[in-house]
PDB file of C-alpha atoms in Angstrom:
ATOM      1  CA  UNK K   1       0.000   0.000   0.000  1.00  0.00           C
ATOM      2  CA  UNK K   2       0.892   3.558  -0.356  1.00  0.00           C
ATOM      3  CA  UNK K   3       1.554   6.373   2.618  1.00  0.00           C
ATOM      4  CA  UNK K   4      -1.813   7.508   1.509  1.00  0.00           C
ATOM      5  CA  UNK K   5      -4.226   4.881   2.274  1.00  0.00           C
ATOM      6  CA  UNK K   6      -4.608   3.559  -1.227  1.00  0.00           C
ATOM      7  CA  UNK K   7      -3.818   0.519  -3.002  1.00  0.00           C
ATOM      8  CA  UNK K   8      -0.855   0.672  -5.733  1.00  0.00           C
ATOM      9  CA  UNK K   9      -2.157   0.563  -8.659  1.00  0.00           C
ATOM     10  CA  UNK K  10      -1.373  -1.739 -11.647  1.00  0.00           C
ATOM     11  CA  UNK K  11       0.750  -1.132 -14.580  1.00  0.00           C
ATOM     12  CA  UNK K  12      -1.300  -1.046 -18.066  1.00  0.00           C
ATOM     13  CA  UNK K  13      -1.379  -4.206 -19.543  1.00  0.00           C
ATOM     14  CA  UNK K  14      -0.192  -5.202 -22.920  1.00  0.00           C
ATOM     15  CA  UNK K  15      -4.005  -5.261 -23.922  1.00  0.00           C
ATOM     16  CA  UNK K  16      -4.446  -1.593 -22.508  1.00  0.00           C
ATOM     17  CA  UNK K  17      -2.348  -0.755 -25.098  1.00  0.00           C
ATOM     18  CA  UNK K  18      -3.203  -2.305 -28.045  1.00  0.00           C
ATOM     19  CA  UNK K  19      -6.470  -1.352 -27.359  1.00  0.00           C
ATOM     20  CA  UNK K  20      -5.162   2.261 -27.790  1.00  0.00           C
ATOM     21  CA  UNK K  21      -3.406   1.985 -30.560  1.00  0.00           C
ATOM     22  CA  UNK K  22      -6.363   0.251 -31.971  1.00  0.00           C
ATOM     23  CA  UNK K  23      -9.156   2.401 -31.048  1.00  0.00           C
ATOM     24  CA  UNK K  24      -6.637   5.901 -32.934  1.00  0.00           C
ATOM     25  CA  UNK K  25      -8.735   6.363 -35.812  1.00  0.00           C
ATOM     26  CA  UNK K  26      -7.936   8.332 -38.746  1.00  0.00           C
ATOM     27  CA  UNK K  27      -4.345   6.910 -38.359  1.00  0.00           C
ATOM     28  CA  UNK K  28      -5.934   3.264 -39.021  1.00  0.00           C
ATOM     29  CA  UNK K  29      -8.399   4.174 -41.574  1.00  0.00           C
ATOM     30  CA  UNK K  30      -5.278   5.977 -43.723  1.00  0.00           C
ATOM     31  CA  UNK K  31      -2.722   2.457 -42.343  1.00  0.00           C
ATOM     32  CA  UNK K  32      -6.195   0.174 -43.957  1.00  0.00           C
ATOM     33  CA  UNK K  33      -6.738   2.172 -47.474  1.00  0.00           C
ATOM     34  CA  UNK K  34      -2.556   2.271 -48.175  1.00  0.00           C
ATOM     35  CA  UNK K  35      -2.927  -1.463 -47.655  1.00  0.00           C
ATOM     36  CA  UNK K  36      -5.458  -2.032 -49.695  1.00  0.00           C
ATOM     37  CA  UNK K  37      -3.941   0.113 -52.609  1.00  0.00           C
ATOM     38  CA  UNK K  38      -0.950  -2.062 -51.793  1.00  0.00           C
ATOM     39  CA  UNK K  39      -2.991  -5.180 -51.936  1.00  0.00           C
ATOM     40  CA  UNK K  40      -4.714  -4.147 -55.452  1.00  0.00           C
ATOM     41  CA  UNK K  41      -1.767  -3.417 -57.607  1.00  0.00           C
ATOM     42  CA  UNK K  42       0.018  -6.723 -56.596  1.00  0.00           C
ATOM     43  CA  UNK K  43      -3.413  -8.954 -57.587  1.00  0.00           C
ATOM     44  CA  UNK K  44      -3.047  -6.697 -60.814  1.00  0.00           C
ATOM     45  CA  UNK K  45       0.744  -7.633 -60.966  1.00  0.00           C
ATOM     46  CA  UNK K  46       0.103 -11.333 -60.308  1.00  0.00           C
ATOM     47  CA  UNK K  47      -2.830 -11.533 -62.500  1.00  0.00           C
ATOM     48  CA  UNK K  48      -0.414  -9.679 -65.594  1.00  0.00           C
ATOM     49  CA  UNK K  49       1.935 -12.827 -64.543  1.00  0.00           C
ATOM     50  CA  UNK K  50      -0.755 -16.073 -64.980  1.00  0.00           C
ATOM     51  CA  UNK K  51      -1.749 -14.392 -68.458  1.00  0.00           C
ATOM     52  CA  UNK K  52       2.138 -14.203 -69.481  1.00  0.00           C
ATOM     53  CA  UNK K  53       2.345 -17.582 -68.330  1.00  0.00           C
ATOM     54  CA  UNK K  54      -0.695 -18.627 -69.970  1.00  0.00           C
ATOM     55  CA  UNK K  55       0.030 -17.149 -73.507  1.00  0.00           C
ATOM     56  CA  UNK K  56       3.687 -18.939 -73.042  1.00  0.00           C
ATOM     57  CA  UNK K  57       2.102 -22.102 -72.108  1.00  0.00           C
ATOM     58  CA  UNK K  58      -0.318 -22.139 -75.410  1.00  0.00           C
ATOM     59  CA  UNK K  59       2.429 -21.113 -77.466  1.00  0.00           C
ATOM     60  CA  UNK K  60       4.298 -24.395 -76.204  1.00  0.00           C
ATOM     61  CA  UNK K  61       1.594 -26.547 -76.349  1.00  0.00           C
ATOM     62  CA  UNK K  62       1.220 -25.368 -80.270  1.00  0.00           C
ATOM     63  CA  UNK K  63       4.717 -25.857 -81.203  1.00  0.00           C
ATOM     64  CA  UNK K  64       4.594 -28.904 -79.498  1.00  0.00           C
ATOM     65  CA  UNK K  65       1.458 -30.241 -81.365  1.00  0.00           C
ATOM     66  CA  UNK K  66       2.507 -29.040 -85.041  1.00  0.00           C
ATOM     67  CA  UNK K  67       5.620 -30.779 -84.555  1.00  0.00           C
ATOM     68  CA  UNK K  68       3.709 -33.809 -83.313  1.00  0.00           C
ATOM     69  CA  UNK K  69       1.773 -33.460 -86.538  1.00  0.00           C
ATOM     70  CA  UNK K  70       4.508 -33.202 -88.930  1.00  0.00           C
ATOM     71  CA  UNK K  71       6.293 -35.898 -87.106  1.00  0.00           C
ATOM     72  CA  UNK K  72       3.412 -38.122 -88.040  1.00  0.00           C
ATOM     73  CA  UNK K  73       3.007 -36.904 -91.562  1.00  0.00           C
ATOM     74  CA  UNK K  74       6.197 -37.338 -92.627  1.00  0.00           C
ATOM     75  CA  UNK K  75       5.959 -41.670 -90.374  1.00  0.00           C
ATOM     76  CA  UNK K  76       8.703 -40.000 -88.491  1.00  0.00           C
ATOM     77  CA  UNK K  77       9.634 -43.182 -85.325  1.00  0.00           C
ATOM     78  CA  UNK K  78       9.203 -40.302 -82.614  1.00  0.00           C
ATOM     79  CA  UNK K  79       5.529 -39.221 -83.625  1.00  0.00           C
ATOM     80  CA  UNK K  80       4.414 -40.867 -80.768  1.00  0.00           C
ATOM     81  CA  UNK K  81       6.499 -39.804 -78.208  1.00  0.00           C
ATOM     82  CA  UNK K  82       6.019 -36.073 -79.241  1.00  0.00           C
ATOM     83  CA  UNK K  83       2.278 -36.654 -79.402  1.00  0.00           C
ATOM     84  CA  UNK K  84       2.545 -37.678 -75.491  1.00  0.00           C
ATOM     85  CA  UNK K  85       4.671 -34.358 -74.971  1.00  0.00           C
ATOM     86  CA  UNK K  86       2.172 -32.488 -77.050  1.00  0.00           C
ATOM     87  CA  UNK K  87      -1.361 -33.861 -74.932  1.00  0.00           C
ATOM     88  CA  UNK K  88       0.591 -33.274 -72.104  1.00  0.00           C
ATOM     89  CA  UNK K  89       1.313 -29.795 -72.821  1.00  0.00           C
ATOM     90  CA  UNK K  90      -2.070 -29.038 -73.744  1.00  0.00           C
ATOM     91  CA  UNK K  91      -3.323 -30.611 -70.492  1.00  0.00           C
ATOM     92  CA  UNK K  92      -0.892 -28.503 -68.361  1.00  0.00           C
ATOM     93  CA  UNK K  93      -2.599 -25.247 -70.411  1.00  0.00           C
ATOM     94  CA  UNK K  94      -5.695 -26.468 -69.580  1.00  0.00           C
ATOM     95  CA  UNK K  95      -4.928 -26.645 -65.729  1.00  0.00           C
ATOM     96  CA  UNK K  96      -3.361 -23.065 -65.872  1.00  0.00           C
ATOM     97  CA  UNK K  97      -6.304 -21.786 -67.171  1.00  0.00           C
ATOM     98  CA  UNK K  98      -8.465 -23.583 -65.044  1.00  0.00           C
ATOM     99  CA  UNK K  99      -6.572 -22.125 -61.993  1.00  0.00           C
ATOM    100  CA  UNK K 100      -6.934 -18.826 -63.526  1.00  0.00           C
ATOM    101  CA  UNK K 101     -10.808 -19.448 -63.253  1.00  0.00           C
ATOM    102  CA  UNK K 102     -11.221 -19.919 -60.069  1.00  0.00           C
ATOM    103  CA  UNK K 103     -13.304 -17.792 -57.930  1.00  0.00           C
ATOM    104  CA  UNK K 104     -12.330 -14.334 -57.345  1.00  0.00           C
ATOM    105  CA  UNK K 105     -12.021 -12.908 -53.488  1.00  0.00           C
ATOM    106  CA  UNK K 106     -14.248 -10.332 -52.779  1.00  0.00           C
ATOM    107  CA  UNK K 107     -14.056  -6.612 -53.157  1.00  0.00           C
ATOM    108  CA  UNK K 108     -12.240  -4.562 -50.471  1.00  0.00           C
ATOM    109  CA  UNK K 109     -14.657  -3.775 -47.532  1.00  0.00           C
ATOM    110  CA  UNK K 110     -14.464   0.565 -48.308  1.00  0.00           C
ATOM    111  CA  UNK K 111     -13.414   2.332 -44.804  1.00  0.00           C
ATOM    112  CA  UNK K 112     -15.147   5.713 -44.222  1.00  0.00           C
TER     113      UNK K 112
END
């Protein structure tokens, strides 16, 4: 106890002071929206990324499927192997774009 009568009284705990720091307003709302920008160009960078990788995954599985083609045209022995490569290739497209598909997360909740 104290020379005056009263009890000590307790440091602020951690929580105190998150709560604080929490609870400061415009300081948050500005720390939320330049996280959010931040947020939105990278999905914009990532998305340019998977349609780069798309467009070089099509190209392969083209290449890979004319020279599949002319393989067996011309009763070349590896037509078959480079038929596998090329139905693989176009299966691994078809995965990339079926990635790309997928649901898209929702909008950014707007802070007033």
């Amino acid at each position: 106890q104290q020379q005056d009568g009263r009890s000590p009284r307790a440091p602020p705990s951690a929580g105190d002071a998150v709560q604080r720091t929490v609870l400061s307003g415009p300081e948050m709302t500005e720390d939320i929206a330049e996280h959010q920008v931040e947020a939105t160009i990278e999905a914009q960078r990532c998305q340019k990324a998977v349609a780069a990788e798309i467009a070089e995954a099509e190209k392969h599985a083209k290449l890979l499927t004319w020279a599949a083609n002319k393989a067996a045209e011309e009763g070349m022995p590896q037509a078959a192997t480079m038929q596998a490569k090329a139905d693989q290739a176009v299966r691994n497209l078809e995965a990339l774009k079926q990635q790309n598909q997928s649901p898209r997360p929702a909008p950014p909740i707007k802070v007033v």
